[in-house]
Coordinates of C-alpha atoms in Angstrom, one line a residue:
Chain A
X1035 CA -13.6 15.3 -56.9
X1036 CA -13.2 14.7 -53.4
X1037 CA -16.3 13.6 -52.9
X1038 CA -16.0 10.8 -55.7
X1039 CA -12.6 10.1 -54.3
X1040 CA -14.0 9.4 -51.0
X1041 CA -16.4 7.0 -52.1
X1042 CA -13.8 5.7 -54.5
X1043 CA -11.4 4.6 -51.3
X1044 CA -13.3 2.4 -49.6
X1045 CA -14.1 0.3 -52.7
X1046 CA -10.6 0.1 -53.5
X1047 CA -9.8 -0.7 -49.8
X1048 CA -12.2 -3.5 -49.4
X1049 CA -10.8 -4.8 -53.4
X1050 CA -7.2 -4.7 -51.9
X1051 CA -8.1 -6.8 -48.6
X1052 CA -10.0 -9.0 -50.6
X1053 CA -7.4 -9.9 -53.1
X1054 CA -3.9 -8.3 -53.0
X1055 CA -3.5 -8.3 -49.2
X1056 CA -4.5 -12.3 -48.9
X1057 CA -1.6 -12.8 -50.6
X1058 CA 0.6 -10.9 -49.0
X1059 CA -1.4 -11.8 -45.3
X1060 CA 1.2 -12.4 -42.1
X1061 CA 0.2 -15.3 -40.4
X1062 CA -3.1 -14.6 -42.1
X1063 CA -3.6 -11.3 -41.1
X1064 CA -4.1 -8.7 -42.7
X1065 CA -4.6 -4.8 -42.6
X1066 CA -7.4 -3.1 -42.2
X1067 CA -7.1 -0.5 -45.3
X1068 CA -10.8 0.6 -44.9
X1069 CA -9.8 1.2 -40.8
X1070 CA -7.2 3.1 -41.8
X1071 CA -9.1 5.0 -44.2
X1072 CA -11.8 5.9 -41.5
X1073 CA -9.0 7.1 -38.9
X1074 CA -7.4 9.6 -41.6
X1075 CA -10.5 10.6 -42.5
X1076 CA -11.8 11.6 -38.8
X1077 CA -8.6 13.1 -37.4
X1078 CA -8.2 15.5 -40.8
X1079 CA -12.6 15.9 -41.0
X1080 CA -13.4 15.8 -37.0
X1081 CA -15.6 13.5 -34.9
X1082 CA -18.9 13.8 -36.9
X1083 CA -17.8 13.5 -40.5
X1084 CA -16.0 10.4 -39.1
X1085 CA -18.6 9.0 -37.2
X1086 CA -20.9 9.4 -40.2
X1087 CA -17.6 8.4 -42.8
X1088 CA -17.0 5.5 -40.8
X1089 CA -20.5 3.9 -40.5
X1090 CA -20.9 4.4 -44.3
X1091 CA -17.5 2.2 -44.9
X1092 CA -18.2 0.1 -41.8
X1093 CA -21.8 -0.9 -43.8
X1094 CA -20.3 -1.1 -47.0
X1095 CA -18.0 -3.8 -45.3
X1096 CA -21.2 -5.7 -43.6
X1097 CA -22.7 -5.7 -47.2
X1098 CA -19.6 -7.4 -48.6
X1099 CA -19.6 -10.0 -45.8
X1100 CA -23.0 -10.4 -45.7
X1101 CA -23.1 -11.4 -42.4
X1102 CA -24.2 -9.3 -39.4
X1103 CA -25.6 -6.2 -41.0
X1104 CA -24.3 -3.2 -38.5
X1105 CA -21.4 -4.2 -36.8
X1106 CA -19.1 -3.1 -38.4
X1107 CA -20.7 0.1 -39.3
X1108 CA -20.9 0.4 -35.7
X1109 CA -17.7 0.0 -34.3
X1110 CA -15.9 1.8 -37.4
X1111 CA -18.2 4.4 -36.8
X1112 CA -17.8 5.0 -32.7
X1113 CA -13.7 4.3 -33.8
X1114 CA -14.3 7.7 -36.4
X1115 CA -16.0 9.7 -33.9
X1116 CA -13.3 8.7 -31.1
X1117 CA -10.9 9.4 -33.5
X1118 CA -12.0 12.9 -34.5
X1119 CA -11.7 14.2 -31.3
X1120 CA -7.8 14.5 -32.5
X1121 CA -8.9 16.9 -35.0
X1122 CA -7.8 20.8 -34.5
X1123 CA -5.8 18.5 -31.7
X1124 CA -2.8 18.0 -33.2
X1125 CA -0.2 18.6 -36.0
X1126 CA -1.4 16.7 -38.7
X1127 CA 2.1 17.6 -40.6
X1128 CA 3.9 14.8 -38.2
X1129 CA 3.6 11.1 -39.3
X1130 CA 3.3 10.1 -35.9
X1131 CA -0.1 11.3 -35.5
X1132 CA -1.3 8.9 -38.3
X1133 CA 1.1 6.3 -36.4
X1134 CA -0.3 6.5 -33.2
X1135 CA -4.3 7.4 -34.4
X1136 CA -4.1 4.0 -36.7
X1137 CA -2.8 2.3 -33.7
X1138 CA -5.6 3.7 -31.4
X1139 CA -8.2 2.9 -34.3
X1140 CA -7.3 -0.3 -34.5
X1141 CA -7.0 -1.3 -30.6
X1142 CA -10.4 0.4 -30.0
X1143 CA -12.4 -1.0 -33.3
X1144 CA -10.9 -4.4 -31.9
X1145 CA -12.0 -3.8 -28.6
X1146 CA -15.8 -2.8 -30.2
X1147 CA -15.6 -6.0 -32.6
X1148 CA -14.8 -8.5 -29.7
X1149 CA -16.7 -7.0 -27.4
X1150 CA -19.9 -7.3 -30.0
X1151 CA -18.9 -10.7 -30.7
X1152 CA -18.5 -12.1 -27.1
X1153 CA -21.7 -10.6 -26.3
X1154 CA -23.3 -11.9 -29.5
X1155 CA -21.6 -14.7 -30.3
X1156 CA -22.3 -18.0 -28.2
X1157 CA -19.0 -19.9 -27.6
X1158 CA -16.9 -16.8 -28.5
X1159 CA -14.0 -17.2 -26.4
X1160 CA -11.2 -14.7 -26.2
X1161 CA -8.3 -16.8 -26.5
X1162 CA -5.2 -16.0 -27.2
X1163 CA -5.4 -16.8 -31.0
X1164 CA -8.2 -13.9 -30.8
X1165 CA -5.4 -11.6 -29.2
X1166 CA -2.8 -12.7 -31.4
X1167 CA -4.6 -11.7 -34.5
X1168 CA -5.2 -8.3 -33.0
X1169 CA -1.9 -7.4 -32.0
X1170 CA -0.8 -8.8 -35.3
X1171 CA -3.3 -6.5 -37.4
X1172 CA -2.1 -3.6 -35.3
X1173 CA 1.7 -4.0 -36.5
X1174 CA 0.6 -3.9 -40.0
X1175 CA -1.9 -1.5 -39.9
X1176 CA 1.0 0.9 -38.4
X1177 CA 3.6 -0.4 -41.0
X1178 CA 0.9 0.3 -43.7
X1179 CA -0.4 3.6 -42.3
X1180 CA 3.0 5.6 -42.5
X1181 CA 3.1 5.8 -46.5
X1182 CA -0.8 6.0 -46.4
X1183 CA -0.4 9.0 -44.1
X1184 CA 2.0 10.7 -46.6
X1185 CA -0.2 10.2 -49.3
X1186 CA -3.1 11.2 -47.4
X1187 CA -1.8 14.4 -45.6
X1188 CA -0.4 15.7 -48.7
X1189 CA -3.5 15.0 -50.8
X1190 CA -5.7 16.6 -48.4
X1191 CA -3.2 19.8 -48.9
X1192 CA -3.0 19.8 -52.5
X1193 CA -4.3 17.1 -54.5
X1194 CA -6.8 14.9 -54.8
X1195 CA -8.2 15.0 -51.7
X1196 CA -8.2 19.1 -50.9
X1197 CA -11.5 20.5 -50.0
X1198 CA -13.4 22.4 -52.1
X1199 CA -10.7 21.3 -55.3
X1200 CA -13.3 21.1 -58.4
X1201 CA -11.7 19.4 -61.4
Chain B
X261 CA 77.8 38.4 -74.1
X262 CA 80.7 36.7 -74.2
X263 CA 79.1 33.3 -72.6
X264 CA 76.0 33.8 -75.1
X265 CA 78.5 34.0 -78.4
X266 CA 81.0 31.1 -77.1
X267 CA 77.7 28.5 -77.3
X268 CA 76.7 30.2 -80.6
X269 CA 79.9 29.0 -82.3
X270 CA 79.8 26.0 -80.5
X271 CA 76.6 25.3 -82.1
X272 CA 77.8 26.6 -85.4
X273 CA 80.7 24.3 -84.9
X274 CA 79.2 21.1 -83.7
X275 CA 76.2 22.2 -86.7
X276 CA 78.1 21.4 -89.5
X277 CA 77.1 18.1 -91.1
X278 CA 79.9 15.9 -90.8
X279 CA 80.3 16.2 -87.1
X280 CA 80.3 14.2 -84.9
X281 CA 79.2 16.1 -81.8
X282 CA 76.0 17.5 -83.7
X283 CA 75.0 13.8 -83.6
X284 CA 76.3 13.2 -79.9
X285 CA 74.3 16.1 -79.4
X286 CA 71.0 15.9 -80.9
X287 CA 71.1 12.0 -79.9
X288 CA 71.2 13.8 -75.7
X289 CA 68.6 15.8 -76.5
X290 CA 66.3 13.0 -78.4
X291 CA 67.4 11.1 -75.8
X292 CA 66.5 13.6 -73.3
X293 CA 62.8 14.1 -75.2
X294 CA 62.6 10.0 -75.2
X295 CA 61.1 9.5 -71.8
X296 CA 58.2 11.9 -71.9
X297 CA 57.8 11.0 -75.8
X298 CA 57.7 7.5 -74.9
X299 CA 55.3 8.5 -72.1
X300 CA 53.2 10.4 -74.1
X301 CA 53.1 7.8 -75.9
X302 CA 52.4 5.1 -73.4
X303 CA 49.4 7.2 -72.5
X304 CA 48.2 7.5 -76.5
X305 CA 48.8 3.9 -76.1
X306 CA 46.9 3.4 -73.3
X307 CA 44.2 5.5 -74.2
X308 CA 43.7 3.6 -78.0
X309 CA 43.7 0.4 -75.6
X310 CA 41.7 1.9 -73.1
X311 CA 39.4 3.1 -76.0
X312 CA 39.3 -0.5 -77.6
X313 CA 38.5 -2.1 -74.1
X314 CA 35.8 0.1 -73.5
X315 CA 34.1 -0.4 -77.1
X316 CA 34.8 -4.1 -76.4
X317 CA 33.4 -3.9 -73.3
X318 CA 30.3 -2.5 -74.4
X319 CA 30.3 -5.4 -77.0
X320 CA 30.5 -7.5 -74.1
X321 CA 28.2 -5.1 -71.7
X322 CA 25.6 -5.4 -74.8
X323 CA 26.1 -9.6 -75.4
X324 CA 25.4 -9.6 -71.6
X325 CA 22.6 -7.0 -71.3
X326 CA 21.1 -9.2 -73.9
X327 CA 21.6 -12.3 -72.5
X328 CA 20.4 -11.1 -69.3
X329 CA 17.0 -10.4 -70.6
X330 CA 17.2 -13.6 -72.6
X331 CA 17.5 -15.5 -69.0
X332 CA 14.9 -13.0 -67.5
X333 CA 12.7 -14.0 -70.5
X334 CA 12.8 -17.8 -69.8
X335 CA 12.9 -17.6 -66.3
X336 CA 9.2 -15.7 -66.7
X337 CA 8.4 -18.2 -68.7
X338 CA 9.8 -21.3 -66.7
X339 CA 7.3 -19.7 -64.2
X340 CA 4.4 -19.9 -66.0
X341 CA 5.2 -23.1 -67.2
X342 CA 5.2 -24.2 -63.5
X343 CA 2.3 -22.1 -63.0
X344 CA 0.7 -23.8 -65.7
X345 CA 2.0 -27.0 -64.1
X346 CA 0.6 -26.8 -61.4
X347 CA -2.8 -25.5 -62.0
X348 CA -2.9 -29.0 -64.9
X349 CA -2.2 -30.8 -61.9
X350 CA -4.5 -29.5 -59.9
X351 CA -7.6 -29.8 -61.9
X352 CA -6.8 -33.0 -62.9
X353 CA -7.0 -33.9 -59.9
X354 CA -10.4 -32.2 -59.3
X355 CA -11.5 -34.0 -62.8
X356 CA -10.6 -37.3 -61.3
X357 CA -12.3 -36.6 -58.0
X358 CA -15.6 -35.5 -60.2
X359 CA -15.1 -38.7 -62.1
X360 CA -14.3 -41.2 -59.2
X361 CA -17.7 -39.8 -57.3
X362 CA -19.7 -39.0 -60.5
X363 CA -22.0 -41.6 -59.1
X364 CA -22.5 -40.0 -55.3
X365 CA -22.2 -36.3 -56.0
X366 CA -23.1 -34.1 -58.2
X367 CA -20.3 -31.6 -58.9
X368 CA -19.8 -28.2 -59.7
X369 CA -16.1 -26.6 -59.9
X370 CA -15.0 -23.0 -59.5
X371 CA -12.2 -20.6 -58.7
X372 CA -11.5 -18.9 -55.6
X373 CA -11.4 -14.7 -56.4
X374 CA -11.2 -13.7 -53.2
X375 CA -10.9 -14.2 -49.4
X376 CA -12.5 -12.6 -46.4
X377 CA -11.4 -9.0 -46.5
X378 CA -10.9 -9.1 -42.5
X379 CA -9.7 -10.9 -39.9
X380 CA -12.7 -12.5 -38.0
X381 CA -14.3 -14.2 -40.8
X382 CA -13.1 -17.0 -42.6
X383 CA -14.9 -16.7 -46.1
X384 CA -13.7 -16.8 -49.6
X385 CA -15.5 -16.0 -52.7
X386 CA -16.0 -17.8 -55.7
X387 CA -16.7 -17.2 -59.5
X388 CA -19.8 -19.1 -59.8
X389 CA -23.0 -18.2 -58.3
X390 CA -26.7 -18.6 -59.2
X391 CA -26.7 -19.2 -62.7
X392 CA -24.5 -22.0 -62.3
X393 CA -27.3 -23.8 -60.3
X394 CA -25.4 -23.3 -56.6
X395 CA -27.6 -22.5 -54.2
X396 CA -26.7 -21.6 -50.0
X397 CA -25.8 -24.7 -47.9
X398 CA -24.3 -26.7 -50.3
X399 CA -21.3 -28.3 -49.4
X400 CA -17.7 -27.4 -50.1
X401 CA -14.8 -29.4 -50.9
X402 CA -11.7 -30.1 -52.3
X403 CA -10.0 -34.1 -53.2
X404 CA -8.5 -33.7 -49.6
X405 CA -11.7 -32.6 -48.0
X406 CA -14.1 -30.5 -47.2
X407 CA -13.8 -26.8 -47.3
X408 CA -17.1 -25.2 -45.6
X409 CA -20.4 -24.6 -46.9
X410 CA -22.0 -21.8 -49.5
X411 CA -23.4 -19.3 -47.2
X412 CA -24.2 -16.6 -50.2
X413 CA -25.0 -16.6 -53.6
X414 CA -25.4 -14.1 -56.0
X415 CA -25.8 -14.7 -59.5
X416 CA -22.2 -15.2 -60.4
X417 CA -20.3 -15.3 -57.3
X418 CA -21.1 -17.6 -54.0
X419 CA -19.5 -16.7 -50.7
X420 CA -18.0 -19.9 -48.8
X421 CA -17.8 -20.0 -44.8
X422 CA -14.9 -22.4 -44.1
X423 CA -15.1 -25.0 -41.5
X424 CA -12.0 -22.9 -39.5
X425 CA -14.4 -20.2 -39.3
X426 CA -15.5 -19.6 -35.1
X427 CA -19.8 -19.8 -36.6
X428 CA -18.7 -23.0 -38.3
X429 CA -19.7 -26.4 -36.7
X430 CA -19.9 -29.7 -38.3
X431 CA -21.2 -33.5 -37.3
X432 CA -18.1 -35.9 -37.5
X433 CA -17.5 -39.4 -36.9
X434 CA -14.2 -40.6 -35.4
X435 CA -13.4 -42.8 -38.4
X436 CA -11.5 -45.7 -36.4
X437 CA -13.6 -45.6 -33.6
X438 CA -17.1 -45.3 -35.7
X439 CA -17.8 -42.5 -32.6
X440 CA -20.6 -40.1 -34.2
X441 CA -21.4 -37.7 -31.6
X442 CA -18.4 -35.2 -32.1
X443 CA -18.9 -31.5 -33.4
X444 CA -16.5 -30.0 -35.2
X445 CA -16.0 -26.1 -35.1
X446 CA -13.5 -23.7 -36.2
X447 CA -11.8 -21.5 -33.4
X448 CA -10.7 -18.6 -36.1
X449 CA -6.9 -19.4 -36.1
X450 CA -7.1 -21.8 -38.7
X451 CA -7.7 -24.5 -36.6
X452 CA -10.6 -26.6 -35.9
X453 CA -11.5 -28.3 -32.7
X454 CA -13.8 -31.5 -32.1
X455 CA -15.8 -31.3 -28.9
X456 CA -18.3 -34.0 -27.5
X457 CA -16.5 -36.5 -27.9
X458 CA -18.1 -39.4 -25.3
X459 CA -15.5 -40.3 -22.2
X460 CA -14.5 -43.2 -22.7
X461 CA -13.9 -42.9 -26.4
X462 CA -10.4 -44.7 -27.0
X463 CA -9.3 -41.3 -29.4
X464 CA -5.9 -40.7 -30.0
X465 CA -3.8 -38.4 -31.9
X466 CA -3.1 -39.3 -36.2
X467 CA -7.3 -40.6 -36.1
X468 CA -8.7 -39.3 -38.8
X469 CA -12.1 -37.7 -38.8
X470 CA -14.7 -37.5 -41.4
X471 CA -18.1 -35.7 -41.4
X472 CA -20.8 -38.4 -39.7
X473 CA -23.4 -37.2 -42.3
X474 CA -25.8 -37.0 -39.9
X475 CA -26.7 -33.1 -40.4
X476 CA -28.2 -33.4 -43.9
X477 CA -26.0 -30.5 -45.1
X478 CA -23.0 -32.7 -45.6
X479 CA -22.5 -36.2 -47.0
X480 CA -21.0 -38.4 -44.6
X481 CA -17.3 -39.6 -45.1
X482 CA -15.9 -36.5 -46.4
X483 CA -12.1 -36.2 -44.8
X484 CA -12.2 -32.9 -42.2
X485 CA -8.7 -33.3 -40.4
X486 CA -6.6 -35.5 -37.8
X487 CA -7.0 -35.3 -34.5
X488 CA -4.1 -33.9 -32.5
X489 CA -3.8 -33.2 -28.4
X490 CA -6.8 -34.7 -27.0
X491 CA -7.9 -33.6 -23.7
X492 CA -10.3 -34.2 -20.9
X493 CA -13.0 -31.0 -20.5
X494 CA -13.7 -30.1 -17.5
X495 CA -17.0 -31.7 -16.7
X496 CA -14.9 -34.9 -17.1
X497 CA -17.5 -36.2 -19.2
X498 CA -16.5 -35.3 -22.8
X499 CA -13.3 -35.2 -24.4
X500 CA -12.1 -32.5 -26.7
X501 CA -8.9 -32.8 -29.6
X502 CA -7.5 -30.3 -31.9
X503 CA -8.4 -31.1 -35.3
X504 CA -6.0 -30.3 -38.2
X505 CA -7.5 -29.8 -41.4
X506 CA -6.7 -32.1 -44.6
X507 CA -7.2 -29.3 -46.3
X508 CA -4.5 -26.7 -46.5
X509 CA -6.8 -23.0 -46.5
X510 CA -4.0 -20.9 -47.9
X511 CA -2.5 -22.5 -51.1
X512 CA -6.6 -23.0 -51.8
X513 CA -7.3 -22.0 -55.7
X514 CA -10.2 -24.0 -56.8
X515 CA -12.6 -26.4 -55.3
X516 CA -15.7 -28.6 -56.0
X517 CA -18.9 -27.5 -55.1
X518 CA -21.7 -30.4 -54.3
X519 CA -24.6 -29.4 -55.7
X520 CA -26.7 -32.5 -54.9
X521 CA -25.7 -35.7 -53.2
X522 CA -26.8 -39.5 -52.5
X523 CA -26.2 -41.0 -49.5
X524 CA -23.9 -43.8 -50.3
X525 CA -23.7 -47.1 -48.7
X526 CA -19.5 -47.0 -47.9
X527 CA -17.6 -43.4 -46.7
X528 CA -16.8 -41.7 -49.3
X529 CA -13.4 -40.2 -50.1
X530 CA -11.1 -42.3 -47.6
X531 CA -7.3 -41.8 -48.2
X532 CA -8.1 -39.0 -50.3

């Protein structure tokens, strides 16, 4: 069940993005569900289910774009293995930690994603638009994280999400 | 005793029937029960009109509940309506475009299902794809302009890379000027800026700029934006503007894909 659930979530993340979350964008932006997803996952799993979790979403995301096949599984990979370090770290019971991990997530996948992109990219300038849109997706991603976290920290415990649940 | 036996005969006495004092005294002690009587009954009173407000009340509570949902009811559908409205509007005005340039272009309409799921891209999908003849590179647009270009089809979806998007760069002409050499590219915030622009081109803010029609992939005359803050690069050579798009990216719900086009003989699609 867990299994399927996992590979359920980042289907429904990238759907959401797509669709609900354009409407609801600020100033255009908006979250990064499947981020989000990959930070949970590697501070509850640790830094090599992460890594490995987050490449696997990270390509799933490059297949939807169809653009640059890797960079996203890339940097949401590195950003899961960062990210797992937390695990058997801290208390995973306080909503901070998934405050301050989506935070981190999000400036250091940014930080991967622009850095690809200015070394890729020709012309890619890092303008303040560029900045702007980054600090705005990390204010959301935090807003959206804390009910996420919830939901997430208490499936993990006893729901849908517990390891080893078989129903 | 004594005291007990004198108001005992008193009674007796003022009890027989033709006196006087019985009545004086039953009339005190009516009188006496008359306040709380009355108030007793003042409170049955209020109660019975309490109780009658209270069913009237929920008369009214009900009348209101139901007229509440009434206006709930044709508020939703007032919505829709608009809704409906809007969307007539819209397509007719994609069904005159198809019809004014039936002649030029060959047109294919769809519906936008979904946008760019982050932040770096500027994409949005649509619900027609290969079966519907649309192949990648063809152009994008809108009656107000153009949109981008298909840069993935499958067979019932085609993804669309707007011109606001940073890979995006297309030809345009300064349309008062005639100036072709400009290239229009998105900067990812929406906005689009026109670079090469020649020195001693006489540019100025409100000129509106078309594509030049010079990179095969677009017809020429389609609108792209106006220019806005023009400014001298650093070379001093070239100028560079701000370009705001015609087209507004966000209230975007369907468009016209150009499947094949003719080059024609006069810009197309000036003043809209």
């Amino acid at each position: 069940m867990r299994s399927l659930v996992l590979v359920f979530l980042p289907f429904l993340a990238l759907y959401l993005q797509s669709t609900l979350f354009r409407a609801i964008s600020i100033y255009g932006v908006v979250p990064d569900l499947l981020l989000i997803l990959v930070i949970f996952y590697a501070v509850f799993s640790g830094s090599n289910k992460g890594a490995v979790y987050g490449a696997a979403c990270g390509l799933w995301e490059d297949l939807y774009l169809g653009r640059v096949i890797g960079v996203n599984a890339i940097c949401k990979g590195l950003t899961g293995f960062i990210l797992g370090r937390m695990q058997g770290r801290v208390f995973k019971d306080n909503v901070l930690v998934g405050v301050l991990g989506v935070l981190a997530g999000t400036a250091i996948n940014s930080l991967l994603l622009l850095s690809i992109s200015f070394l890729a990219v020709p012309g890619f300038s890092l303008d303040r638009a560029v900045w702007a849109d980054v600090m705005l997706q990390g204010i959301y991603n935090v807003i959206i994280s804390v009910p996420l976290y919830i939901w997430y920290f208490r499936s993990s415990g006893a729901g849908v999400l517990q390891e080893g649940l078989i129903r | 005793m004594l005291l007990t036996a004198l108001i005992l005969l008193l009674v007796v006495k003022l009890g027989s029937s033709d006196s006087q004092g019985l009545a004086t005294a039953e009339r005190w002690v009516r009188n006496s029960y008359a306040p709380l009587q009355r108030g007793v009954d003042w409170v049955q009173q209020g109660l019975v009109q309490f109780g009658i407000r209270v069913l009237g009340m929920q008369d009214l509570s009900q009348l209101l509940e139901a007229e509440q949902a009434r206006n709930q009811q044709l508020s939703l559908e007032n919505m829709q309506l608009r809704e409906t409205q809007a969307e007539v509007e819209r397509l007719r005005a994609l069904l005159d475009y198809k019809n004014a340039h039936n002649s030029q272009f060959r047109l294919e309409a769809a519906r936008i299902i979904a946008r760019a799921p982050n932040n770096w891209y500027k994409t949005m999908t649509v619900d027609k794809g290969a079966d519907y003849g649309l192949t990648v590179n063809m152009p994008v647009i809108t009656p107000e302009g153009l949109v981008g270009k298909i840069v993935d089809v499958s067979s019932n979806t085609a993804q669309v890379l707007l011109i606001t998007d940073r890979e995006m760069a297309v030809g345009a002409i300064l349309q008062p000027t005639r100036e072709n050499r400009g290239i229009v590219e998105g900067i990812g915030d929406g906005r689009l800026r026109m670079v090469n622009i020649p020195y001693y081109s006489q540019v100025q803010d409100g000129d509106p700029v078309v594509t030049s029609g010079l990179s095969q992939t677009y017809p020429p005359g389609l609108r792209i934006g106006t220019i806005r803050d023009v400014q001298k690069e650093a070379n001093g050579l070239v100028l560079s503007a701000f370009v705001e798009p015609v087209v507004d990216f966000d209230r975007l719900e369907e468009v016209l894909i150009i499947k094949s086009f003719q080059a024609p003989s006069e810009p197309v699609n000036e003043g809209g």
